[in-house]
Amino acid sequence: EPEVTQTPSHQVTQMGQEVILRCVPISNHLYFYWYRQILGQKVEFLVSFYNNEISEKSEIFDDQFSVERPDGSNFTLKIRSTKLEDSAMYFCASSAVGANTGELFFGEGSRLTVL
Amino acid sequence: GENVGLHLPTLSVQEGDNSIINCAYSNSASDYFIWYKQESGKGPQFIIDIRSNMDKRQGQRVTVLLNKTVKHLSLQIAATQPGDSAVYFCAESPLYNFNKFYFGSGTKLNVKP
């Protein structure tokens, strides 16, 4: 069964460092998303991406964040200068075009720990 | 974001019993709702969805009920099994805007053998 894969599964970084989280969405999906989940809290929308541009973004997704689809398979989230409060589980998700459903397929997440 | 929240943070049920997980939302413009299941260490997994023009939808062992009058939806799980133990989230969005979902706080379901 096709799945969304994310790397790394866990990254520890120092405050102020740049981090890139990588995702390989399901191959025939064209909508891509990043969500995050601070430990014990709800899942929060960060950004959606379609046709090589951001469709929507939340107030969390400030200038420190960026997304990119550098090739035909990867979808990345970059945090330029990490802060302690960026520590969270980051989930990538993808969905199919024309599915007439909001079913998002989530990866297993990348845990980011900022020290 | 929109206020989508859950009444009970933890629900414990006996294996074989039925479970009911509740969710309240505040945005009357919300048109589309999804229930997700999140097992420990994994990403959310789609369970069932419902549009605002419906008040009930059934899947395999699951039923979602939507009461637009009081802005409330519930997830019913029949004959709860140990494998149902997880955190359950409701999420909402305006209809046909699948770009952004607002998730609720989550309810942890513990199934006792």
PDB file of C-alpha atoms in Angstrom:
ATOM      1  CA  GLU A   1       0.000   0.000   0.000  1.00  0.00           C
ATOM      2  CA  PRO A   2       1.457   3.388  -0.947  1.00  0.00           C
ATOM      3  CA  GLU A   3       2.466   5.571   1.956  1.00  0.00           C
ATOM      4  CA  VAL A   4       3.955   8.923   2.806  1.00  0.00           C
ATOM      5  CA  THR A   5       7.508   8.621   4.086  1.00  0.00           C
ATOM      6  CA  GLN A   6       9.345  11.161   6.180  1.00  0.00           C
ATOM      7  CA  THR A   7      12.978  11.644   7.148  1.00  0.00           C
ATOM      8  CA  PRO A   8      14.529  11.987   9.604  1.00  0.00           C
ATOM      9  CA  SER A   9      12.354  10.291  12.183  1.00  0.00           C
ATOM     10  CA  HIS A  10      14.013  12.346  14.904  1.00  0.00           C
ATOM     11  CA  GLN A  11      16.306  15.353  14.732  1.00  0.00           C
ATOM     12  CA  VAL A  12      17.958  17.173  17.587  1.00  0.00           C
ATOM     13  CA  THR A  13      19.293  20.633  16.861  1.00  0.00           C
ATOM     14  CA  GLN A  14      20.590  23.691  18.615  1.00  0.00           C
ATOM     15  CA  MET A  15      18.506  26.824  18.779  1.00  0.00           C
ATOM     16  CA  GLY A  16      19.247  29.080  15.824  1.00  0.00           C
ATOM     17  CA  GLN A  17      20.236  26.270  13.500  1.00  0.00           C
ATOM     18  CA  GLU A  18      18.544  25.521  10.200  1.00  0.00           C
ATOM     19  CA  VAL A  19      16.577  22.316   9.835  1.00  0.00           C
ATOM     20  CA  ILE A  20      15.212  20.614   6.750  1.00  0.00           C
ATOM     21  CA  LEU A  21      12.558  17.949   7.097  1.00  0.00           C
ATOM     22  CA  ARG A  22      11.942  15.747   4.124  1.00  0.00           C
ATOM     23  CA  CYS A  23       8.872  13.995   2.837  1.00  0.00           C
ATOM     24  CA  VAL A  24       8.093  11.728  -0.071  1.00  0.00           C
ATOM     25  CA  PRO A  25       4.344  11.970  -0.737  1.00  0.00           C
ATOM     26  CA  ILE A  26       2.332   9.256  -2.406  1.00  0.00           C
ATOM     27  CA  SER A  27       3.374   9.254  -6.037  1.00  0.00           C
ATOM     28  CA  ASN A  28       0.132  10.205  -7.769  1.00  0.00           C
ATOM     29  CA  HIS A  29      -0.869  12.821  -5.201  1.00  0.00           C
ATOM     30  CA  LEU A  30      -0.591  16.474  -6.074  1.00  0.00           C
ATOM     31  CA  TYR A  31      -1.632  18.223  -2.848  1.00  0.00           C
ATOM     32  CA  PHE A  32       0.924  18.333  -0.068  1.00  0.00           C
ATOM     33  CA  TYR A  33       0.737  19.549   3.484  1.00  0.00           C
ATOM     34  CA  TRP A  34       2.739  20.091   6.614  1.00  0.00           C
ATOM     35  CA  TYR A  35       1.134  19.867  10.010  1.00  0.00           C
ATOM     36  CA  ARG A  36       2.771  19.891  13.392  1.00  0.00           C
ATOM     37  CA  GLN A  37       1.884  18.517  16.791  1.00  0.00           C
ATOM     38  CA  ILE A  38       3.459  19.790  19.953  1.00  0.00           C
ATOM     39  CA  LEU A  39       3.683  16.969  22.480  1.00  0.00           C
ATOM     40  CA  GLY A  40       0.281  16.215  23.969  1.00  0.00           C
ATOM     41  CA  GLN A  41      -1.479  18.878  21.960  1.00  0.00           C
ATOM     42  CA  LYS A  42      -3.617  18.949  18.867  1.00  0.00           C
ATOM     43  CA  VAL A  43      -2.462  18.708  15.295  1.00  0.00           C
ATOM     44  CA  GLU A  44      -1.961  22.171  13.792  1.00  0.00           C
ATOM     45  CA  PHE A  45      -2.040  23.137  10.141  1.00  0.00           C
ATOM     46  CA  LEU A  46       1.100  24.808   8.811  1.00  0.00           C
ATOM     47  CA  VAL A  47       0.908  24.952   5.037  1.00  0.00           C
ATOM     48  CA  SER A  48      -0.610  23.430   1.933  1.00  0.00           C
ATOM     49  CA  PHE A  49       1.090  23.222  -1.445  1.00  0.00           C
ATOM     50  CA  TYR A  50      -0.200  22.594  -4.930  1.00  0.00           C
ATOM     51  CA  ASN A  51       1.143  23.160  -8.411  1.00  0.00           C
ATOM     52  CA  ASN A  52       4.501  24.292  -7.056  1.00  0.00           C
ATOM     53  CA  GLU A  53       3.138  27.028  -4.876  1.00  0.00           C
ATOM     54  CA  ILE A  54       1.694  27.546  -1.440  1.00  0.00           C
ATOM     55  CA  SER A  55      -2.094  27.312  -1.430  1.00  0.00           C
ATOM     56  CA  GLU A  56      -2.658  28.315   2.167  1.00  0.00           C
ATOM     57  CA  LYS A  57      -0.605  28.848   5.263  1.00  0.00           C
ATOM     58  CA  SER A  58      -1.346  29.425   8.903  1.00  0.00           C
ATOM     59  CA  GLU A  59      -0.151  32.158  11.207  1.00  0.00           C
ATOM     60  CA  ILE A  60       2.425  29.707  12.537  1.00  0.00           C
ATOM     61  CA  PHE A  61       4.063  29.535   9.119  1.00  0.00           C
ATOM     62  CA  ASP A  62       6.048  32.751   9.349  1.00  0.00           C
ATOM     63  CA  ASP A  63       9.144  33.890   7.476  1.00  0.00           C
ATOM     64  CA  GLN A  64      11.268  31.327   9.288  1.00  0.00           C
ATOM     65  CA  PHE A  65       9.451  28.548   7.453  1.00  0.00           C
ATOM     66  CA  SER A  66       9.597  27.608   3.807  1.00  0.00           C
ATOM     67  CA  VAL A  67       8.558  24.676   1.684  1.00  0.00           C
ATOM     68  CA  GLU A  68       9.927  23.361  -1.528  1.00  0.00           C
ATOM     69  CA  ARG A  69       9.378  20.589  -4.016  1.00  0.00           C
ATOM     70  CA  PRO A  70      12.894  20.355  -5.389  1.00  0.00           C
ATOM     71  CA  ASP A  71      12.218  17.415  -7.670  1.00  0.00           C
ATOM     72  CA  GLY A  72       9.378  15.130  -8.672  1.00  0.00           C
ATOM     73  CA  SER A  73       9.271  13.188  -5.465  1.00  0.00           C
ATOM     74  CA  ASN A  74      10.422  15.196  -2.434  1.00  0.00           C
ATOM     75  CA  PHE A  75       8.584  17.836  -0.468  1.00  0.00           C
ATOM     76  CA  THR A  76      10.614  19.652   2.151  1.00  0.00           C
ATOM     77  CA  LEU A  77       9.975  21.919   5.104  1.00  0.00           C
ATOM     78  CA  LYS A  78      12.802  24.242   6.095  1.00  0.00           C
ATOM     79  CA  ILE A  79      13.036  26.117   9.354  1.00  0.00           C
ATOM     80  CA  ARG A  80      15.733  28.756   8.979  1.00  0.00           C
ATOM     81  CA  SER A  81      16.553  29.577  12.568  1.00  0.00           C
ATOM     82  CA  THR A  82      14.952  27.171  14.986  1.00  0.00           C
ATOM     83  CA  LYS A  83      13.469  28.273  18.277  1.00  0.00           C
ATOM     84  CA  LEU A  84      12.758  26.221  21.370  1.00  0.00           C
ATOM     85  CA  GLU A  85       9.048  26.416  20.644  1.00  0.00           C
ATOM     86  CA  ASP A  86       9.579  24.759  17.265  1.00  0.00           C
ATOM     87  CA  SER A  87      10.073  21.477  19.112  1.00  0.00           C
ATOM     88  CA  ALA A  88       7.252  19.277  17.885  1.00  0.00           C
ATOM     89  CA  MET A  89       6.324  16.356  15.708  1.00  0.00           C
ATOM     90  CA  TYR A  90       6.043  17.494  12.113  1.00  0.00           C
ATOM     91  CA  PHE A  91       3.711  15.543   9.874  1.00  0.00           C
ATOM     92  CA  CYS A  92       3.720  15.594   6.120  1.00  0.00           C
ATOM     93  CA  ALA A  93       0.527  14.633   4.327  1.00  0.00           C
ATOM     94  CA  SER A  94      -0.653  14.320   0.775  1.00  0.00           C
ATOM     95  CA  SER A  95      -3.974  13.934  -0.962  1.00  0.00           C
ATOM     96  CA  ALA A  96      -5.202  12.998  -4.393  1.00  0.00           C
ATOM     97  CA  VAL A  97      -6.625  15.367  -6.957  1.00  0.00           C
ATOM     98  CA  GLY A  98     -10.308  14.999  -7.666  1.00  0.00           C
ATOM     99  CA  ALA A  99     -10.879  12.581  -4.841  1.00  0.00           C
ATOM    100  CA  ASN A 100     -13.861  14.609  -3.656  1.00  0.00           C
ATOM    101  CA  THR A 101     -12.783  13.870  -0.150  1.00  0.00           C
ATOM    102  CA  GLY A 102     -10.559  15.507   2.353  1.00  0.00           C
ATOM    103  CA  GLU A 103      -8.770  12.306   3.224  1.00  0.00           C
ATOM    104  CA  LEU A 104      -5.191  13.187   3.940  1.00  0.00           C
ATOM    105  CA  PHE A 105      -2.549  10.502   4.026  1.00  0.00           C
ATOM    106  CA  PHE A 106      -0.101  11.280   6.786  1.00  0.00           C
ATOM    107  CA  GLY A 107       3.455  10.139   7.241  1.00  0.00           C
ATOM    108  CA  GLU A 108       4.693   8.893  10.572  1.00  0.00           C
ATOM    109  CA  GLY A 109       6.225  12.218  11.410  1.00  0.00           C
ATOM    110  CA  SER A 110       9.603  13.774  12.104  1.00  0.00           C
ATOM    111  CA  ARG A 111      10.249  14.652  15.702  1.00  0.00           C
ATOM    112  CA  LEU A 112      12.192  17.871  16.058  1.00  0.00           C
ATOM    113  CA  THR A 113      13.874  18.669  19.350  1.00  0.00           C
ATOM    114  CA  VAL A 114      15.389  22.126  19.680  1.00  0.00           C
ATOM    115  CA  LEU A 115      17.847  22.563  22.552  1.00  0.00           C
TER     116      LEU A 115
ATOM    117  CA  GLY B   1      -7.811  28.970  14.014  1.00  0.00           C
ATOM    118  CA  GLU B   2     -11.313  27.737  14.388  1.00  0.00           C
ATOM    119  CA  ASN B   3     -12.417  26.354  17.712  1.00  0.00           C
ATOM    120  CA  VAL B   4     -12.802  22.649  17.287  1.00  0.00           C
ATOM    121  CA  GLY B   5     -12.571  20.837  20.570  1.00  0.00           C
ATOM    122  CA  LEU B   6     -13.374  17.648  22.383  1.00  0.00           C
ATOM    123  CA  HIS B   7     -15.357  17.198  25.571  1.00  0.00           C
ATOM    124  CA  LEU B   8     -13.475  14.271  27.116  1.00  0.00           C
ATOM    125  CA  PRO B   9      -9.711  13.960  27.066  1.00  0.00           C
ATOM    126  CA  THR B  10      -9.735  10.255  28.050  1.00  0.00           C
ATOM    127  CA  LEU B  11     -12.311   7.541  27.571  1.00  0.00           C
ATOM    128  CA  SER B  12     -11.947   4.023  28.969  1.00  0.00           C
ATOM    129  CA  VAL B  13     -14.219   1.254  27.721  1.00  0.00           C
ATOM    130  CA  GLN B  14     -14.410  -2.480  28.106  1.00  0.00           C
ATOM    131  CA  GLU B  15     -13.568  -4.588  25.097  1.00  0.00           C
ATOM    132  CA  GLY B  16     -16.752  -5.409  23.230  1.00  0.00           C
ATOM    133  CA  ASP B  17     -18.621  -2.352  24.445  1.00  0.00           C
ATOM    134  CA  ASN B  18     -19.565   0.549  22.210  1.00  0.00           C
ATOM    135  CA  SER B  19     -17.559   3.785  22.399  1.00  0.00           C
ATOM    136  CA  ILE B  20     -18.791   7.289  21.806  1.00  0.00           C
ATOM    137  CA  ILE B  21     -16.317  10.100  21.277  1.00  0.00           C
ATOM    138  CA  ASN B  22     -17.634  13.642  21.103  1.00  0.00           C
ATOM    139  CA  CYS B  23     -16.496  16.817  19.405  1.00  0.00           C
ATOM    140  CA  ALA B  24     -17.804  20.369  19.481  1.00  0.00           C
ATOM    141  CA  TYR B  25     -17.106  23.042  16.923  1.00  0.00           C
ATOM    142  CA  SER B  26     -17.878  26.731  16.963  1.00  0.00           C
ATOM    143  CA  ASN B  27     -17.776  27.774  13.318  1.00  0.00           C
ATOM    144  CA  SER B  28     -21.244  27.448  11.823  1.00  0.00           C
ATOM    145  CA  ALA B  29     -19.671  27.807   8.367  1.00  0.00           C
ATOM    146  CA  SER B  30     -17.876  24.497   8.778  1.00  0.00           C
ATOM    147  CA  ASP B  31     -19.171  22.166   6.115  1.00  0.00           C
ATOM    148  CA  TYR B  32     -17.025  19.108   6.238  1.00  0.00           C
ATOM    149  CA  PHE B  33     -15.773  16.989   9.091  1.00  0.00           C
ATOM    150  CA  ILE B  34     -13.363  14.126   9.397  1.00  0.00           C
ATOM    151  CA  TRP B  35     -12.470  11.777  12.203  1.00  0.00           C
ATOM    152  CA  TYR B  36      -8.847  10.708  12.442  1.00  0.00           C
ATOM    153  CA  LYS B  37      -7.284   8.013  14.569  1.00  0.00           C
ATOM    154  CA  GLN B  38      -3.731   8.397  15.810  1.00  0.00           C
ATOM    155  CA  GLU B  39      -1.934   5.433  17.252  1.00  0.00           C
ATOM    156  CA  SER B  40       1.118   5.958  19.389  1.00  0.00           C
ATOM    157  CA  GLY B  41       4.120   6.999  17.317  1.00  0.00           C
ATOM    158  CA  LYS B  42       2.181   7.241  14.082  1.00  0.00           C
ATOM    159  CA  GLY B  43       0.541   9.882  11.968  1.00  0.00           C
ATOM    160  CA  PRO B  44      -3.212  10.453  11.953  1.00  0.00           C
ATOM    161  CA  GLN B  45      -5.223   7.966   9.942  1.00  0.00           C
ATOM    162  CA  PHE B  46      -8.506   8.782   8.229  1.00  0.00           C
ATOM    163  CA  ILE B  47     -11.520   6.969   9.671  1.00  0.00           C
ATOM    164  CA  ILE B  48     -14.653   8.536   8.276  1.00  0.00           C
ATOM    165  CA  ASP B  49     -15.957  11.853   6.983  1.00  0.00           C
ATOM    166  CA  ILE B  50     -19.288  13.598   6.828  1.00  0.00           C
ATOM    167  CA  ARG B  51     -20.578  16.630   4.997  1.00  0.00           C
ATOM    168  CA  SER B  52     -22.898  19.179   6.531  1.00  0.00           C
ATOM    169  CA  ASN B  53     -25.836  18.099   4.352  1.00  0.00           C
ATOM    170  CA  MET B  54     -25.866  14.792   6.231  1.00  0.00           C
ATOM    171  CA  ASP B  55     -26.542  13.983   9.856  1.00  0.00           C
ATOM    172  CA  LYS B  56     -25.316  10.427   9.907  1.00  0.00           C
ATOM    173  CA  ARG B  57     -22.817   8.324   8.058  1.00  0.00           C
ATOM    174  CA  GLN B  58     -21.813   4.746   8.678  1.00  0.00           C
ATOM    175  CA  GLY B  59     -18.653   2.865   7.986  1.00  0.00           C
ATOM    176  CA  GLN B  60     -17.315  -0.431   9.119  1.00  0.00           C
ATOM    177  CA  ARG B  61     -18.028  -0.537  12.876  1.00  0.00           C
ATOM    178  CA  VAL B  62     -18.014   3.260  12.981  1.00  0.00           C
ATOM    179  CA  THR B  63     -20.784   5.807  12.745  1.00  0.00           C
ATOM    180  CA  VAL B  64     -20.440   9.572  12.684  1.00  0.00           C
ATOM    181  CA  LEU B  65     -23.354  11.723  13.796  1.00  0.00           C
ATOM    182  CA  LEU B  66     -23.564  15.426  13.062  1.00  0.00           C
ATOM    183  CA  ASN B  67     -25.870  17.803  14.875  1.00  0.00           C
ATOM    184  CA  LYS B  68     -25.558  21.180  13.198  1.00  0.00           C
ATOM    185  CA  THR B  69     -28.049  22.793  15.550  1.00  0.00           C
ATOM    186  CA  VAL B  70     -25.713  22.433  18.501  1.00  0.00           C
ATOM    187  CA  LYS B  71     -22.507  22.209  16.444  1.00  0.00           C
ATOM    188  CA  HIS B  72     -21.651  18.786  17.696  1.00  0.00           C
ATOM    189  CA  LEU B  73     -20.431  15.596  16.121  1.00  0.00           C
ATOM    190  CA  SER B  74     -19.702  12.214  17.540  1.00  0.00           C
ATOM    191  CA  LEU B  75     -17.894   9.071  16.559  1.00  0.00           C
ATOM    192  CA  GLN B  76     -19.433   5.799  17.603  1.00  0.00           C
ATOM    193  CA  ILE B  77     -17.354   2.644  17.540  1.00  0.00           C
ATOM    194  CA  ALA B  78     -19.244  -0.594  17.810  1.00  0.00           C
ATOM    195  CA  ALA B  79     -17.815  -3.593  19.628  1.00  0.00           C
ATOM    196  CA  THR B  80     -14.651  -1.779  20.605  1.00  0.00           C
ATOM    197  CA  GLN B  81     -11.481  -3.795  20.224  1.00  0.00           C
ATOM    198  CA  PRO B  82      -8.033  -3.410  21.771  1.00  0.00           C
ATOM    199  CA  GLY B  83      -6.766  -2.242  18.387  1.00  0.00           C
ATOM    200  CA  ASP B  84      -9.094   0.729  18.652  1.00  0.00           C
ATOM    201  CA  SER B  85      -6.985   2.142  21.476  1.00  0.00           C
ATOM    202  CA  ALA B  86      -5.641   5.441  20.141  1.00  0.00           C
ATOM    203  CA  VAL B  87      -6.200   9.171  20.207  1.00  0.00           C
ATOM    204  CA  TYR B  88      -9.136  10.298  18.113  1.00  0.00           C
ATOM    205  CA  PHE B  89      -9.307  13.735  16.542  1.00  0.00           C
ATOM    206  CA  CYS B  90     -12.109  15.486  14.782  1.00  0.00           C
ATOM    207  CA  ALA B  91     -11.151  17.949  12.086  1.00  0.00           C
ATOM    208  CA  GLU B  92     -13.195  20.433  10.135  1.00  0.00           C
ATOM    209  CA  SER B  93     -12.957  22.601   7.065  1.00  0.00           C
ATOM    210  CA  PRO B  94     -15.217  24.607   4.777  1.00  0.00           C
ATOM    211  CA  LEU B  95     -16.640  22.380   2.085  1.00  0.00           C
ATOM    212  CA  TYR B  96     -14.338  21.771  -0.856  1.00  0.00           C
ATOM    213  CA  ASN B  97     -11.522  23.641   0.773  1.00  0.00           C
ATOM    214  CA  PHE B  98      -9.403  20.643   1.505  1.00  0.00           C
ATOM    215  CA  ASN B  99      -6.317  22.779   1.825  1.00  0.00           C
ATOM    216  CA  LYS B 100      -6.651  23.353   5.521  1.00  0.00           C
ATOM    217  CA  PHE B 101      -8.174  21.380   8.335  1.00  0.00           C
ATOM    218  CA  TYR B 102      -8.588  22.466  11.923  1.00  0.00           C
ATOM    219  CA  PHE B 103      -8.068  19.638  14.341  1.00  0.00           C
ATOM    220  CA  GLY B 104      -9.614  19.273  17.750  1.00  0.00           C
ATOM    221  CA  SER B 105      -7.661  18.535  20.904  1.00  0.00           C
ATOM    222  CA  GLY B 106      -8.057  14.764  20.790  1.00  0.00           C
ATOM    223  CA  THR B 107      -9.631  12.096  22.964  1.00  0.00           C
ATOM    224  CA  LYS B 108      -7.624   9.148  24.124  1.00  0.00           C
ATOM    225  CA  LEU B 109      -9.543   5.896  23.949  1.00  0.00           C
ATOM    226  CA  ASN B 110      -8.374   3.106  26.253  1.00  0.00           C
ATOM    227  CA  VAL B 111      -9.866  -0.296  25.602  1.00  0.00           C
ATOM    228  CA  LYS B 112      -9.668  -2.616  28.574  1.00  0.00           C
ATOM    229  CA  PRO B 113      -9.487  -6.344  27.822  1.00  0.00           C
TER     230      PRO B 113
END
